[in-house]
Amino acid sequence: TATTAEAQIKFGLKGGVNVTSMSFNNSVFDASNRTGFFVGPTVKIQLPLVGLGIDASALYDQREAKVRVADSFTGNTNTTDQTLRSKAINIPINLRYGWGLSSLANIFLFAGPQFGFNVGDKEQKITDSSTWNVKNSNFSVNVGAGVTLLSHLQLTANYNIACGKTADATLKNVGETLTDKEVRTRANAWQIALAYYF
């Protein structure tokens, strides 16, 4: 029994790229997508029920977006784009269901929560009068599909959906007023990953 249980657990390494789609709840800021990366250890557990499994990882994740403050708020048609970076340790935990194509490959679908903890700069400057403040932690959900080859190599693609705000962007002294404007930020991402299980 101990041998069977041990064979159902595999450890490995996972890495990949993400394309961040950053959105704001106000038109003050415009953002364009940028490519980032993630890497870290992973574990896969095969459950007693046929086809069902769980995988979990601890990933260093860096995401980027290029942001510009709308010209109508700055009065400056030469506003410089600023690249914002978020650095986090993300812990995705996915439930997966797979089908065997042959003894050499299988395909699977997966979904589950992801818990993120900021390890980068909490505050970043966008312009002289605006800042971007990253939350200490965030929660998101993954939905995706993948294929396993030769029992060791795994390729996946998923969409990471932020639940709630990822950060706040703040503009000070907007226009001729002395009031601050706070804008909520969400950062979703498409991700492609390659993992190797020992």
XYZ file of N, CA and C in Angstrom:
594
model
N 0.830 -1.212 0.000
C 0.000 0.000 0.000
C 0.858 1.253 0.000
N 1.940 1.225 0.779
C 2.831 2.387 0.830
C 3.477 2.627 -0.519
N 3.837 1.564 -1.229
C 4.470 1.707 -2.546
C 3.503 2.314 -3.548
N 2.221 1.878 -3.511
C 1.211 2.416 -4.421
C 0.977 3.893 -4.171
N 0.874 4.289 -2.882
C 0.648 5.693 -2.541
C 1.812 6.554 -2.981
N 3.016 6.069 -2.839
C 4.185 6.837 -3.226
C 4.244 7.039 -4.735
N 3.803 6.033 -5.491
C 3.834 6.117 -6.947
C 2.824 7.125 -7.485
N 1.838 7.508 -6.660
C 0.817 8.447 -7.110
C 1.248 9.907 -6.948
N 2.381 10.151 -6.348
C 2.860 11.513 -6.132
C 4.141 11.742 -6.935
N 4.159 12.825 -7.727
C 5.347 13.147 -8.516
C 5.740 14.601 -8.268
N 7.028 14.831 -8.096
C 7.556 16.180 -7.912
C 8.283 16.618 -9.180
N 8.299 17.922 -9.415
C 8.955 18.401 -10.619
C 9.259 19.886 -10.570
N 9.646 20.423 -11.702
C 9.927 21.838 -11.885
C 9.047 22.380 -13.005
N 8.584 23.611 -12.819
C 7.656 24.209 -13.776
C 8.095 25.621 -14.117
N 7.960 25.999 -15.370
C 8.288 27.353 -15.783
C 7.488 27.729 -17.016
N 7.388 29.019 -17.279
C 6.637 29.436 -18.455
C 6.559 30.937 -18.610
N 5.712 31.360 -19.526
C 5.546 32.783 -19.824
C 4.085 33.176 -19.603
N 3.868 34.439 -19.277
C 2.514 34.955 -19.168
C 2.396 36.271 -19.918
N 1.227 36.520 -20.455
C 0.923 37.791 -21.117
C -0.156 38.471 -20.290
N 0.212 39.562 -19.649
C -0.682 40.232 -18.703
C -1.631 41.184 -19.414
N -2.900 41.092 -19.050
C -3.914 42.025 -19.526
C -4.354 42.872 -18.335
N -3.803 44.082 -18.226
C -4.105 44.947 -17.093
C -5.260 45.883 -17.445
N -6.231 45.964 -16.545
C -7.378 46.835 -16.785
C -7.600 47.749 -15.590
N -8.184 48.922 -15.875
C -8.473 49.921 -14.853
C -9.962 50.225 -14.873
N -10.516 50.609 -13.728
C -11.939 50.913 -13.673
C -12.209 52.371 -14.041
N -11.231 53.036 -14.654
C -11.366 54.432 -15.050
C -10.491 54.675 -16.273
N -10.906 55.573 -17.150
C -10.180 55.822 -18.390
C -8.969 56.732 -18.210
N -8.622 57.051 -16.955
C -7.451 57.897 -16.708
C -6.185 57.216 -17.225
N -6.125 55.876 -17.086
C -4.935 55.136 -17.485
C -5.232 54.229 -18.680
N -4.241 54.103 -19.551
C -4.286 53.146 -20.651
C -3.138 52.167 -20.446
N -3.388 50.872 -20.693
C -2.344 49.864 -20.496
C -2.245 48.958 -21.713
N -1.022 48.547 -22.040
C -0.798 47.587 -23.114
C -0.161 46.330 -22.535
N -0.436 45.200 -23.173
C 0.023 43.912 -22.658
C 1.537 43.756 -22.786
N 2.132 43.079 -21.815
C 3.548 42.761 -21.842
C 3.753 41.320 -21.414
N 4.878 40.732 -21.826
C 5.181 39.346 -21.488
C 6.037 39.269 -20.233
N 5.686 38.345 -19.326
C 6.461 38.089 -18.120
C 6.795 36.607 -18.043
N 7.189 36.144 -16.857
C 7.567 34.748 -16.714
C 7.272 34.250 -15.301
N 7.323 32.914 -15.125
C 7.177 32.308 -13.805
C 7.971 31.007 -13.780
N 8.429 30.613 -12.577
C 9.227 29.400 -12.432
C 9.188 28.930 -10.973
N 9.247 27.607 -10.773
C 9.267 27.094 -9.403
C 8.958 25.610 -9.330
N 8.995 25.041 -8.125
C 8.711 23.616 -7.920
C 7.218 23.319 -8.031
N 6.904 22.082 -8.395
C 5.516 21.674 -8.539
C 5.350 20.227 -8.086
N 4.129 19.853 -7.720
C 3.836 18.487 -7.314
C 2.508 18.065 -7.937
N 2.430 16.809 -8.357
C 1.215 16.273 -8.959
C 0.791 15.029 -8.176
N -0.486 14.983 -7.769
C -1.006 13.874 -6.979
C -2.154 13.217 -7.743
N -1.999 11.937 -8.018
C -3.064 11.184 -8.682
C -4.006 10.613 -7.630
N -5.298 10.965 -7.718
C -6.285 10.489 -6.756
C -6.746 9.078 -7.109
N -7.322 8.342 -6.119
C -7.782 6.972 -6.377
C -8.815 6.859 -7.497
N -9.634 7.908 -7.694
C -10.630 7.886 -8.763
C -9.934 8.049 -10.111
N -10.304 7.232 -11.065
C -9.650 7.235 -12.379
C -9.796 8.592 -13.054
N -8.669 9.124 -13.492
C -8.670 10.383 -14.231
C -8.537 11.625 -13.384
N -8.840 11.551 -12.090
C -8.808 12.733 -11.232
C -7.439 12.916 -10.574
N -7.025 14.155 -10.440
C -5.767 14.450 -9.775
C -5.735 15.878 -9.281
N -4.697 16.200 -8.548
C -4.468 17.550 -8.018
C -3.027 17.928 -8.311
N -2.811 19.179 -8.702
C -1.431 19.659 -8.791
C -1.320 20.991 -8.069
N -0.167 21.235 -7.508
C 0.088 22.478 -6.777
C 1.525 22.911 -7.048
N 1.747 24.217 -7.039
C 3.077 24.756 -7.319
C 3.349 25.953 -6.422
N 4.623 26.296 -6.292
C 5.051 27.532 -5.636
C 5.921 28.266 -6.645
N 5.370 29.290 -7.282
C 6.000 29.914 -8.437
C 6.401 31.363 -8.167
N 7.650 31.693 -8.536
C 8.029 33.105 -8.590
C 7.473 33.642 -9.899
N 6.628 34.663 -9.810
C 5.882 35.160 -10.975
C 6.150 36.646 -11.161
N 6.612 37.015 -12.354
C 6.818 38.440 -12.663
C 5.940 38.825 -13.845
N 5.123 39.848 -13.649
C 4.224 40.326 -14.700
C 4.517 41.779 -14.995
N 4.253 42.189 -16.241
C 4.539 43.562 -16.650
C 3.384 44.130 -17.464
N 3.263 45.447 -17.428
C 2.324 46.162 -18.293
C 2.879 47.563 -18.527
N 2.698 48.072 -19.734
C 3.118 49.438 -20.047
C 1.904 50.347 -19.884
N 2.062 51.393 -19.076
C 0.936 52.242 -18.702
C 1.205 53.691 -19.084
N 0.149 54.377 -19.520
C 0.228 55.805 -19.826
C -0.986 56.506 -19.218
N -0.738 57.663 -18.616
C -1.840 58.480 -18.113
C -2.457 59.211 -19.297
N -3.786 59.178 -19.394
C -4.479 59.799 -20.513
C -4.089 61.269 -20.654
N -3.852 61.689 -21.901
C -3.421 63.067 -22.168
C -4.443 64.099 -21.674
N -5.714 63.738 -21.674
C -6.747 64.684 -21.246
C -6.610 65.046 -19.773
N -5.913 64.189 -18.983
C -5.738 64.462 -17.558
C -4.392 65.110 -17.263
N -3.403 64.894 -18.148
C -2.086 65.475 -17.897
C -1.885 66.783 -18.637
N -2.637 66.979 -19.736
C -2.439 68.171 -20.546
C -1.125 68.116 -21.307
N -0.519 66.957 -21.386
C 0.791 66.802 -22.027
C 0.708 65.715 -23.091
N 0.871 66.089 -24.340
C 0.760 65.122 -25.432
C 2.017 64.264 -25.550
N 3.038 64.553 -24.758
C 4.290 63.788 -24.811
C 4.485 62.947 -23.549
N 3.393 62.509 -22.938
C 3.473 61.702 -21.734
C 4.274 60.426 -21.990
N 5.212 60.113 -21.131
C 6.059 58.939 -21.292
C 5.381 57.693 -20.749
N 5.479 56.603 -21.527
C 4.957 55.331 -21.044
C 5.840 54.819 -19.914
N 5.213 54.182 -18.929
C 5.944 53.628 -17.791
C 5.642 52.135 -17.687
N 6.687 51.317 -17.548
C 6.487 49.877 -17.381
C 6.341 49.541 -15.904
N 5.206 48.932 -15.547
C 4.953 48.519 -14.172
C 5.217 47.022 -14.055
N 5.851 46.615 -12.964
C 6.169 45.201 -12.743
C 5.611 44.745 -11.407
N 4.970 43.602 -11.421
C 4.556 42.974 -10.166
C 5.347 41.687 -9.999
N 5.889 41.477 -8.800
C 6.663 40.279 -8.494
C 5.992 39.593 -7.316
N 5.688 38.315 -7.480
C 4.921 37.618 -6.448
C 5.318 36.149 -6.367
N 5.030 35.562 -5.227
C 5.063 34.114 -5.083
C 3.620 33.645 -5.204
N 3.316 32.924 -6.273
C 1.965 32.446 -6.516
C 1.864 30.952 -6.226
N 0.781 30.573 -5.594
C 0.553 29.170 -5.232
C -0.754 28.718 -5.873
N -0.699 28.151 -7.089
C -1.904 27.602 -7.713
C -2.166 26.178 -7.229
N -3.438 25.867 -6.966
C -3.855 24.519 -6.573
C -4.999 24.120 -7.491
N -4.742 23.172 -8.389
C -5.711 22.830 -9.422
C -6.234 21.408 -9.294
N -7.537 21.260 -9.532
C -8.132 19.937 -9.688
C -8.104 19.617 -11.179
N -7.674 18.407 -11.539
C -7.528 18.074 -12.945
C -8.229 16.753 -13.273
N -8.686 16.658 -14.527
C -9.299 15.418 -14.997
C -8.710 15.097 -16.362
N -8.168 13.890 -16.517
C -7.466 13.541 -17.741
C -7.989 12.300 -18.423
N -7.647 12.206 -19.715
C -7.976 11.042 -20.532
C -6.692 10.536 -21.177
N -6.477 9.233 -21.139
C -5.297 8.660 -21.763
C -5.486 8.475 -23.255
N -4.581 9.050 -24.055
C -4.614 8.855 -25.502
C -3.916 7.545 -25.866
N -2.890 7.241 -25.099
C -2.129 6.000 -25.271
C -1.248 5.851 -24.040
N -0.360 4.870 -24.055
C 0.559 4.702 -22.932
C 1.616 5.808 -22.911
N 1.677 6.594 -23.986
C 2.710 7.627 -24.099
C 2.192 9.035 -23.803
N 0.870 9.236 -23.844
C 0.356 10.602 -23.688
C -1.060 10.596 -23.124
N -1.411 11.700 -22.465
C -2.796 11.931 -22.073
C -3.078 13.424 -22.069
N -4.343 13.777 -22.182
C -4.748 15.181 -22.135
C -5.590 15.394 -20.887
N -5.646 16.638 -20.409
C -6.407 16.904 -19.188
C -6.911 18.344 -19.164
N -7.969 18.544 -18.426
C -8.507 19.877 -18.120
C -8.256 20.157 -16.654
N -8.085 21.420 -16.300
C -7.860 21.743 -14.893
C -8.427 23.113 -14.538
N -8.700 23.283 -13.261
C -9.196 24.560 -12.744
C -8.952 24.589 -11.247
N -8.768 25.798 -10.733
C -8.572 25.910 -9.296
C -8.136 27.298 -8.865
N -8.067 27.511 -7.563
C -7.687 28.817 -7.013
C -6.175 29.035 -7.037
N -5.792 30.298 -6.982
C -4.376 30.663 -6.876
C -4.230 31.769 -5.837
N -3.285 31.589 -4.933
C -3.025 32.568 -3.877
C -1.691 33.238 -4.161
N -1.677 34.568 -4.204
C -0.462 35.312 -4.528
C -0.018 36.214 -3.397
N 1.311 36.317 -3.234
C 1.904 37.152 -2.179
C 2.984 38.027 -2.793
N 2.806 39.336 -2.679
C 3.730 40.285 -3.294
C 5.117 40.221 -2.661
N 6.163 40.136 -3.497
C 7.544 40.153 -3.006
C 8.351 41.257 -3.693
N 7.682 42.088 -4.487
C 8.352 43.185 -5.169
C 8.061 44.516 -4.512
N 8.331 45.590 -5.238
C 8.063 46.933 -4.728
C 6.566 47.125 -4.532
N 6.208 47.628 -3.371
C 4.785 47.850 -3.089
C 4.280 49.091 -3.803
N 5.150 50.093 -3.979
C 4.742 51.330 -4.639
C 5.674 51.640 -5.800
N 5.087 51.961 -6.964
C 5.865 52.318 -8.142
C 5.308 53.607 -8.731
N 6.192 54.425 -9.269
C 5.786 55.715 -9.820
C 5.405 55.556 -11.285
N 4.251 56.115 -11.659
C 3.821 56.134 -13.061
C 4.242 57.456 -13.691
N 3.864 58.563 -13.051
C 4.338 59.900 -13.442
C 4.683 60.642 -12.151
N 5.079 61.896 -12.274
C 5.411 62.686 -11.086
C 4.214 62.824 -10.154
N 3.007 62.721 -10.704
C 1.815 62.935 -9.885
C 0.964 61.674 -9.733
N 1.494 60.515 -10.103
C 0.696 59.292 -9.983
C 1.565 58.120 -9.558
N 0.984 57.243 -8.743
C 1.698 56.059 -8.246
C 0.829 54.819 -8.411
N 1.475 53.668 -8.376
C 0.792 52.371 -8.475
C 1.142 51.581 -7.231
N 0.135 51.225 -6.423
C 0.352 50.558 -5.144
C -0.177 49.124 -5.191
N 0.734 48.170 -5.096
C 0.390 46.759 -5.219
C -0.099 46.212 -3.878
N -1.132 45.379 -3.914
C -1.637 44.747 -2.692
C -0.626 43.720 -2.185
N -0.614 43.492 -0.875
C 0.301 42.512 -0.283
C -0.041 41.085 -0.692
N -1.325 40.819 -0.956
C -1.741 39.489 -1.377
C -2.922 39.611 -2.330
N -3.146 38.581 -3.130
C -4.275 38.585 -4.047
C -4.769 37.169 -4.280
N -5.968 37.074 -4.805
C -6.609 35.787 -5.074
C -7.079 35.765 -6.516
N -6.827 34.640 -7.201
C -7.250 34.503 -8.588
C -7.655 33.064 -8.855
N -8.145 32.811 -10.067
C -8.607 31.481 -10.459
C -7.985 31.110 -11.798
N -7.540 29.854 -11.918
C -6.982 29.333 -13.167
C -7.971 28.400 -13.850
N -8.043 28.492 -15.181
C -8.823 27.565 -15.997
C -7.983 27.234 -17.220
N -7.769 25.914 -17.487
C -6.918 25.595 -18.617
C -6.945 24.138 -19.028
N -6.020 23.777 -19.922
C -5.909 22.419 -20.439
C -4.439 22.115 -20.682
N -4.136 20.811 -20.784
C -2.741 20.443 -21.002
C -2.596 19.045 -21.541
N -1.362 18.673 -21.794
C -1.035 17.341 -22.276
C 0.218 16.850 -21.553
N 0.223 15.561 -21.191
C 1.387 14.938 -20.573
C 1.990 13.931 -21.545
N 3.305 14.018 -21.728
C 4.004 13.138 -22.653
C 5.018 12.287 -21.906
N 5.032 10.981 -22.184
C 6.023 10.054 -21.634
C 6.046 10.068 -20.097
N 4.923 10.429 -19.486
C 4.745 10.427 -18.026
C 5.598 11.462 -17.286
N 6.422 12.209 -17.980
C 7.329 13.153 -17.318
C 7.165 14.593 -17.790
N 6.890 14.794 -19.057
C 6.842 16.138 -19.638
C 5.399 16.604 -19.748
N 5.141 17.834 -19.293
C 3.777 18.354 -19.298
C 3.739 19.768 -19.883
N 2.821 19.994 -20.828
C 2.632 21.299 -21.446
C 1.212 21.764 -21.156
N 1.064 22.982 -20.636
C -0.265 23.494 -20.287
C -0.461 24.913 -20.811
N -1.732 25.275 -20.981
C -2.125 26.644 -21.312
C -3.341 26.981 -20.463
N -3.336 28.157 -19.852
C -4.468 28.532 -18.998
C -4.665 30.034 -18.969
N -5.842 30.426 -18.474
C -6.151 31.833 -18.262
C -6.273 32.059 -16.771
N -5.536 33.024 -16.254
C -5.543 33.362 -14.838
C -6.422 34.603 -14.633
N -7.503 34.434 -13.861
C -8.502 35.487 -13.691
C -8.398 36.082 -12.296
N -8.077 37.362 -12.211
C -7.966 38.039 -10.916
C -9.347 38.239 -10.304
N -9.480 37.897 -9.031
C -10.735 38.097 -8.297
C -10.527 39.289 -7.361
N -11.121 40.400 -7.708
C -10.881 41.616 -6.937
C -9.705 42.392 -7.505
N -9.385 43.490 -6.866
C -8.339 44.366 -7.386
C -6.953 43.815 -7.076
N -6.022 44.055 -7.990
C -4.627 43.660 -7.830
C -3.814 44.787 -7.199
N -4.194 46.034 -7.537
C -3.465 47.202 -7.039
C -4.356 48.432 -7.171
N -3.894 49.547 -6.592
C -4.548 50.846 -6.750
C -3.589 51.797 -7.447
N -4.112 52.539 -8.416
C -3.331 53.604 -9.036
C -3.909 54.934 -8.551
N -3.021 55.846 -8.162
C -3.474 57.108 -7.591
C -2.903 58.290 -8.361
N -3.786 59.222 -8.758
C -3.378 60.487 -9.369
C -3.603 61.593 -8.354
N -2.577 62.405 -8.124
C -2.695 63.521 -7.190
C -2.842 64.832 -7.940
N -3.647 65.747 -7.370
C -3.848 67.075 -7.961
C -4.269 66.980 -9.420
N -5.306 66.169 -9.699
C -5.775 65.998 -11.062
C -6.321 67.312 -11.599
N -5.849 67.694 -12.782
C -6.295 68.936 -13.396
C -5.948 70.123 -12.511
N -6.931 70.965 -12.248
C -6.698 72.138 -11.407
C -7.267 71.933 -10.008
N -7.719 70.727 -9.707
C -8.268 70.464 -8.373
C -7.173 69.950 -7.465
N -7.455 69.872 -6.190
C -6.492 69.381 -5.211
C -6.902 68.021 -4.666
N -7.889 67.397 -5.299
C -8.335 66.087 -4.836
C -7.588 64.978 -5.568
N -7.388 63.873 -4.860
C -6.728 62.708 -5.459
C -7.769 61.830 -6.146
N -7.323 61.121 -7.166
C -8.193 60.177 -7.862
C -7.582 58.791 -7.722
N -8.349 57.847 -7.164
C -7.871 56.482 -6.969
C -8.549 55.560 -7.973
N -7.736 54.768 -8.659
C -8.226 53.886 -9.716
C -7.864 52.447 -9.373
N -8.860 51.564 -9.398
C -8.603 50.150 -9.102
C -8.036 49.431 -10.323
N -7.089 48.530 -10.074
C -6.408 47.798 -11.133
C -6.661 46.301 -10.996
N -6.876 45.637 -12.150
C -6.944 44.182 -12.196
C -5.960 43.681 -13.246
N -5.287 42.572 -12.948
C -4.297 42.024 -13.876
C -4.584 40.552 -14.141
N -5.225 40.266 -15.270
C -5.427 38.895 -15.717
C -4.261 38.497 -16.616
N -4.115 37.192 -16.881
C -2.980 36.771 -17.702
C -3.252 35.452 -18.414
N -2.810 35.369 -19.669
C -2.707 34.107 -20.382
C -1.355 33.505 -20.031
N -1.319 32.191 -19.757
C -0.072 31.543 -19.344
C 0.168 30.255 -20.126
N 1.409 30.054 -20.531
C 1.848 28.802 -21.150
C 2.996 28.268 -20.312
N 2.898 26.998 -19.893
C 3.897 26.443 -18.981
C 4.398 25.086 -19.453
N 5.651 24.817 -19.126
C 6.259 23.520 -19.380
C 6.778 22.992 -18.044
N 6.421 21.756 -17.712
C 6.854 21.152 -16.438
C 7.508 19.802 -16.710
N 8.459 19.470 -15.864
C 9.088 18.151 -15.926
C 8.962 17.484 -14.571
N 8.354 16.298 -14.545
C 8.175 15.537 -13.302
C 9.171 14.400 -13.247
N 9.846 14.265 -12.113
C 10.886 13.251 -11.959
C 10.302 11.866 -11.675
